Short mmCIF file of C-alpha atoms in Angstrom, two decimals:
data_model
loop_
_atom_site.label_atom_id
_atom_site.label_comp_id
_atom_site.label_asym_id
_atom_site.label_seq_id
_atom_site.Cartn_x
_atom_site.Cartn_y
_atom_site.Cartn_z
CA ARG A 29 -11.79 20.64 -11.03
CA PHE A 30 -8.85 18.38 -10.05
CA ASN A 31 -6.00 17.46 -12.36
CA TYR A 32 -4.76 14.20 -10.91
CA GLN A 33 -1.72 12.24 -12.13
CA SER A 34 -0.69 8.72 -10.87
CA ILE A 35 3.00 9.41 -10.57
CA GLY A 36 3.61 7.22 -7.46
CA SER A 37 3.79 8.25 -3.78
CA GLY A 38 7.52 9.30 -4.13
CA GLY A 39 6.40 11.88 -6.80
CA GLY A 40 3.43 12.99 -4.69
CA ILE A 41 5.57 13.59 -1.61
CA ARG A 42 8.23 15.41 -3.73
CA GLN A 43 5.76 17.75 -5.57
CA ALA A 44 3.71 18.56 -2.53
CA SER A 45 6.90 19.27 -0.66
CA GLU A 46 8.26 21.59 -3.40
CA GLN A 47 4.81 23.28 -3.66
CA THR A 48 4.63 22.46 -7.43
CA VAL A 49 1.11 21.19 -6.73
CA ASP A 50 -1.70 22.25 -4.55
CA PHE A 51 -1.75 19.02 -2.63
CA GLY A 52 -0.30 15.41 -2.98
CA ALA A 53 -1.24 11.86 -2.08
CA THR A 54 0.77 8.95 -0.78
CA ASP A 55 0.23 5.23 0.50
CA GLY A 56 3.28 5.67 2.76
CA PRO A 57 3.54 8.45 5.27
CA MET A 58 6.31 11.05 5.01
CA ASN A 59 9.24 10.42 7.38
CA ASP A 60 10.52 13.02 9.84
CA GLU A 61 13.45 14.05 7.47
CA GLN A 62 10.90 14.57 4.53
CA ILE A 63 8.74 16.67 6.72
CA LYS A 64 11.66 18.84 7.74
CA LYS A 65 12.96 19.34 4.12
CA ALA A 66 9.26 20.34 2.76
CA LYS A 67 9.01 24.10 1.85
CA VAL A 68 5.71 24.14 3.73
CA LYS A 69 4.29 22.25 6.65
CA LEU A 70 2.24 19.32 5.28
CA LEU A 71 -0.58 17.69 7.12
CA HIS A 72 -1.50 14.04 6.59
CA PHE A 73 -5.17 13.23 6.08
CA PRO A 74 -6.21 9.52 5.67
CA THR A 75 -8.61 8.83 2.83
CA VAL A 76 -9.36 5.17 2.81
CA VAL A 77 -7.84 1.83 3.78
CA GLY A 78 -6.14 -0.24 0.98
CA ALA A 79 -4.39 -3.72 0.57
CA VAL A 80 -1.35 -4.70 -1.25
CA VAL A 81 -1.41 -8.29 -2.47
CA PRO A 82 1.11 -10.74 -3.87
CA THR A 83 0.10 -11.46 -7.41
CA TYR A 84 1.47 -14.28 -9.49
CA HIS A 85 1.39 -15.87 -13.00
CA ILE A 86 2.19 -19.68 -13.04
CA PRO A 87 1.08 -21.52 -16.19
CA GLY A 88 -1.10 -24.46 -15.31
CA VAL A 89 -1.71 -23.42 -11.70
CA ASN A 90 -5.14 -21.78 -11.07
CA ALA A 91 -5.20 -22.40 -7.26
CA GLU A 92 -5.19 -19.68 -4.70
CA LEU A 93 -1.71 -19.93 -3.31
CA LYS A 94 -0.93 -19.40 0.45
CA PHE A 95 2.20 -17.46 1.26
CA THR A 96 4.11 -17.49 4.56
CA PRO A 97 5.93 -14.31 5.55
CA GLU A 98 9.13 -16.37 5.15
CA ALA A 99 8.28 -17.22 1.66
CA LEU A 100 7.63 -13.64 0.56
CA ALA A 101 10.72 -12.37 2.26
CA GLY A 102 12.82 -15.17 0.84
CA ILE A 103 11.48 -14.65 -2.75
CA PHE A 104 12.07 -10.85 -2.70
CA LEU A 105 15.62 -11.32 -1.08
CA GLY A 106 16.48 -13.67 -3.90
CA LYS A 107 16.96 -16.66 -1.68
CA ILE A 108 13.95 -18.59 -2.74
CA THR A 109 14.38 -18.95 -6.44
CA LYS A 110 12.18 -21.91 -7.67
CA TRP A 111 8.40 -22.28 -7.48
CA ASN A 112 8.70 -25.78 -5.88
CA ASP A 113 10.77 -24.53 -2.94
CA PRO A 114 9.48 -26.22 0.28
CA GLU A 115 8.69 -22.85 1.87
CA ILE A 116 6.05 -22.42 -0.94
CA THR A 117 4.94 -26.09 -1.40
CA LYS A 118 4.43 -26.82 2.29
CA PRO A 119 1.43 -24.44 2.98
CA ASN A 120 0.00 -25.58 -0.55
CA PRO A 121 -0.46 -29.28 -0.33
CA GLY A 122 -2.19 -30.75 -3.50
CA VAL A 123 -0.80 -27.91 -5.68
CA LYS A 124 1.60 -29.02 -8.32
CA LEU A 125 4.16 -26.26 -8.35
CA PRO A 126 6.77 -26.37 -11.16
CA ASN A 127 10.61 -26.36 -10.87
CA ASN A 128 10.80 -23.14 -12.82
CA PRO A 129 12.73 -20.06 -11.68
CA ILE A 130 10.65 -17.35 -10.05
CA ILE A 131 10.71 -14.03 -11.80
CA VAL A 132 10.32 -11.24 -9.23
CA VAL A 133 8.62 -7.93 -10.31
CA HIS A 134 8.67 -4.73 -8.27
CA ARG A 135 7.97 -1.01 -8.78
CA SER A 136 10.50 1.06 -10.70
CA ASP A 137 9.27 4.38 -9.53
CA GLY A 138 8.94 5.80 -6.01
CA SER A 139 5.80 4.24 -4.67
CA GLY A 140 3.63 4.15 -1.57
CA THR A 141 2.69 0.52 -2.66
CA SER A 142 6.47 -0.43 -2.33
CA TYR A 143 6.52 1.39 1.02
CA VAL A 144 3.77 -0.78 2.37
CA TRP A 145 5.33 -3.95 0.96
CA THR A 146 8.85 -3.19 2.35
CA ASP A 147 7.37 -1.94 5.63
CA TYR A 148 5.61 -5.43 6.03
CA LEU A 149 8.79 -7.35 4.84
CA SER A 150 10.96 -5.25 7.46
CA LYS A 151 8.59 -6.27 10.17
CA ILE A 152 8.57 -9.92 9.44
CA SER A 153 12.23 -10.37 8.41
CA PRO A 154 15.16 -9.05 10.36
CA GLU A 155 17.30 -9.83 7.35
CA TRP A 156 15.10 -7.74 4.98
CA GLU A 157 15.16 -4.87 7.54
CA LYS A 158 18.92 -4.90 7.75
CA LYS A 159 19.75 -5.47 4.09
CA VAL A 160 17.00 -3.53 2.35
CA GLY A 161 14.69 -1.66 4.84
CA ARG A 162 11.51 0.19 4.21
CA GLY A 163 10.83 3.12 1.76
CA THR A 164 9.01 4.34 -1.33
CA SER A 165 12.25 3.46 -3.33
CA VAL A 166 14.75 0.80 -2.11
CA ASN A 167 17.69 -1.20 -3.58
CA TRP A 168 15.88 -4.27 -4.59
CA PRO A 169 18.02 -7.43 -4.34
CA VAL A 170 16.44 -9.04 -7.33
CA GLY A 171 13.82 -8.55 -10.11
CA LEU A 172 12.48 -6.44 -12.86
CA GLY A 173 10.87 -2.99 -12.44
CA GLY A 174 7.43 -1.94 -13.62
CA LYS A 175 6.19 1.73 -13.53
CA GLY A 176 3.07 2.13 -11.49
CA ASN A 177 0.66 -0.58 -10.19
CA GLU A 178 -0.44 -0.84 -13.80
CA GLY A 179 3.18 -1.50 -14.87
CA VAL A 180 3.69 -4.25 -12.35
CA ALA A 181 0.33 -5.86 -13.18
CA GLY A 182 1.18 -5.77 -16.89
CA LEU A 183 4.55 -7.38 -16.34
CA VAL A 184 3.21 -10.21 -14.15
CA LYS A 185 0.47 -10.85 -16.77
CA GLN A 186 2.87 -11.22 -19.60
CA SER A 187 5.75 -12.93 -17.61
CA PRO A 188 5.18 -16.69 -16.99
CA TYR A 189 6.40 -17.91 -13.56
CA SER A 190 6.50 -14.29 -12.20
CA ILE A 191 5.41 -12.78 -8.82
CA GLY A 192 4.74 -9.15 -7.96
CA TYR A 193 2.81 -6.92 -5.53
CA VAL A 194 -0.03 -4.53 -6.52
CA GLU A 195 -2.88 -2.66 -4.78
CA LEU A 196 -5.87 -5.07 -4.57
CA ILE A 197 -8.01 -3.17 -7.27
CA TYR A 198 -5.27 -3.74 -9.86
CA ALA A 199 -5.24 -7.50 -9.30
CA GLU A 200 -9.07 -7.48 -9.39
CA GLN A 201 -9.36 -5.27 -12.54
CA ASN A 202 -6.53 -7.26 -14.44
CA LYS A 203 -8.01 -10.57 -13.28
CA ILE A 204 -4.55 -11.77 -12.12
CA SER A 205 -4.25 -14.43 -9.41
CA TYR A 206 -3.29 -13.26 -6.00
CA GLY A 207 -2.46 -15.12 -2.83
CA LEU A 208 -3.51 -15.51 0.78
CA VAL A 209 -0.96 -14.26 3.38
CA LYS A 210 -0.22 -15.76 6.74
CA ASN A 211 -1.03 -13.10 9.39
CA SER A 212 0.37 -12.43 12.81
CA ALA A 213 -2.14 -14.75 14.36
CA GLY A 214 -1.05 -17.66 12.13
CA HIS A 215 -4.10 -17.62 9.72
CA PHE A 216 -3.77 -17.45 6.00
CA ILE A 217 -6.06 -14.54 5.01
CA LYS A 218 -7.28 -13.26 1.65
CA ALA A 219 -7.37 -9.49 1.06
CA SER A 220 -10.98 -8.22 1.18
CA LEU A 221 -12.77 -5.10 2.36
CA GLU A 222 -13.51 -6.77 5.73
CA THR A 223 -10.08 -8.16 6.42
CA THR A 224 -8.43 -4.80 5.33
CA SER A 225 -10.87 -2.93 7.65
CA ASN A 226 -9.68 -5.15 10.48
CA ALA A 227 -6.21 -3.94 10.03
CA ALA A 228 -7.25 -0.37 10.49
CA ALA A 229 -9.64 -1.08 13.45
CA GLY A 230 -6.81 -1.39 16.01
CA ALA A 231 -4.94 1.54 14.82
CA ALA A 232 -8.08 3.69 15.05
CA LYS A 233 -8.12 3.50 18.81
CA ALA A 234 -4.45 4.59 19.22
CA MET A 235 -4.20 6.90 16.22
CA PRO A 236 -1.40 9.48 16.60
CA ALA A 237 -2.45 13.23 16.13
CA ASP A 238 -0.55 13.63 12.91
CA PHE A 239 -2.20 10.40 11.42
CA ARG A 240 1.22 8.87 10.48
CA VAL A 241 0.89 5.16 11.38
CA SER A 242 1.68 1.78 10.01
CA ILE A 243 -0.98 -0.93 10.08
CA THR A 244 1.08 -3.83 8.45
CA ASN A 245 1.19 -7.08 10.29
CA ALA A 246 -1.60 -5.78 12.66
CA PRO A 247 -2.98 -8.19 15.16
CA GLY A 248 -6.29 -10.20 14.92
CA ASP A 249 -7.42 -13.65 13.66
CA GLU A 250 -9.20 -12.22 10.53
CA THR A 251 -6.79 -9.37 9.79
CA TYR A 252 -5.03 -9.07 6.32
CA PRO A 253 -1.46 -8.21 7.14
CA ILE A 254 -0.38 -6.05 4.23
CA ALA A 255 -2.68 -3.02 4.55
CA THR A 256 -2.30 0.67 4.83
CA PHE A 257 -4.13 3.95 5.09
CA THR A 258 -3.64 6.12 2.10
CA TRP A 259 -3.19 9.86 2.86
CA LEU A 260 -3.65 13.29 1.23
CA LEU A 261 -0.84 15.72 1.92
CA ILE A 262 -2.37 19.13 2.48
CA PRO A 263 -0.32 22.34 3.21
CA GLU A 264 -1.17 23.87 6.62
CA LYS A 265 -1.20 27.29 5.14
CA ILE A 266 -2.78 27.76 1.64
CA SER A 267 -2.07 31.13 0.09
CA ASP A 268 -4.97 31.22 -2.35
CA PRO A 269 -8.26 31.59 -0.32
CA VAL A 270 -10.34 30.24 -3.31
CA LYS A 271 -8.23 27.05 -3.55
CA GLY A 272 -8.16 26.79 0.33
CA LYS A 273 -11.86 26.96 0.56
CA ALA A 274 -12.29 24.37 -2.19
CA ILE A 275 -9.70 21.95 -0.69
CA VAL A 276 -11.24 22.10 2.81
CA GLY A 277 -14.72 21.70 1.28
CA PHE A 278 -13.28 18.52 -0.70
CA LEU A 279 -11.88 17.19 2.78
CA HIS A 280 -15.30 17.44 4.34
CA TRP A 281 -16.97 15.75 1.44
CA MET A 282 -14.39 13.03 1.42
CA LEU A 283 -15.01 12.15 5.10
CA LYS A 284 -18.76 12.19 4.64
CA GLU A 285 -20.25 11.33 1.18
CA GLY A 286 -16.97 10.19 -0.30
CA GLN A 287 -16.50 7.31 1.95
CA SER A 288 -19.50 5.51 0.36
CA TYR A 289 -17.59 5.44 -2.90
CA ALA A 290 -14.65 3.38 -1.48
CA PRO A 291 -15.94 -0.30 -1.47
CA ASN A 292 -16.85 -0.16 -5.11
CA LEU A 293 -13.27 0.78 -5.79
CA THR A 294 -12.05 -2.12 -3.54
CA TYR A 295 -10.96 0.09 -0.67
CA ALA A 296 -12.26 0.00 2.76
CA PRO A 297 -13.84 3.21 4.34
CA LEU A 298 -12.21 4.86 7.27
CA PRO A 299 -13.08 3.80 10.84
CA LYS A 300 -15.52 6.17 12.37
CA GLU A 301 -12.97 7.17 15.07
CA VAL A 302 -10.55 8.28 12.47
CA VAL A 303 -13.15 10.38 10.59
CA ALA A 304 -14.02 12.08 13.83
CA MET A 305 -10.41 12.90 14.43
CA GLU A 306 -9.98 14.39 10.89
CA GLU A 307 -12.99 16.56 11.17
CA LYS A 308 -11.27 18.24 13.91
CA ALA A 309 -7.79 18.33 12.25
CA ILE A 310 -9.24 20.16 9.25
CA GLY A 311 -9.36 23.24 11.53
CA GLN A 312 -5.63 23.43 11.37
CA ILE A 313 -5.62 24.44 7.64
CA LYS A 314 -5.40 28.20 7.27
CA TYR A 315 -6.37 30.14 4.00
#
């Protein structure tokens, strides 16, 4: 049996590093400093591919909005403050956007979703990279904080004229509008299983041995640009042989039968090349 708590990737990394849990999970890979500080060597195992979407609540606007990278960076830097700013209206001709102030919503807890969002903003905005940077927790220039994806989704739902970011499944489940994002090829793309898979396809061919890789702003005409692998953090040495056997068995199941559950949960299955690499990497776990 598993006891799982959705405490955010920051908590997952911290508890796995301190060995207060048997293994953790994260949507943002550990950095070198975190790996050094951990009490035990932790291995990264990708499980599925997910998308993070800009979600919004504008009374009277039911259209699917198109967001440029400049618009998203400007909004979250606090430089674009009104919904009818030209950077938002220009890609959305025919949509009557109001003159109301934009309410920005972000995560209040350490979060892999925030890592993916800020990793993307750091790639597309030199100003963001310099002033804020990427991380599971950052000093947000503007906005209100919500705990967990569910907290952000709830705040956006109840706050007129707001914008936030959540994993795709939370936007779908809460029936909140989410926008298309302009990718590196210049196309406005909606997050879907296919467009998220496209982001992982390129990385699969050049996957590092430790599986720590960023797939935001990936190339390709039909690639959704704010996508990520999500990882399990497994200790290289597991002292309890019963738990060790169970965890290794679970990893094998996850890579085979488990992948078929991903699409119904709005996640894309792993590319076959990554599955093959992980099957070999499981051999590093000793118990």
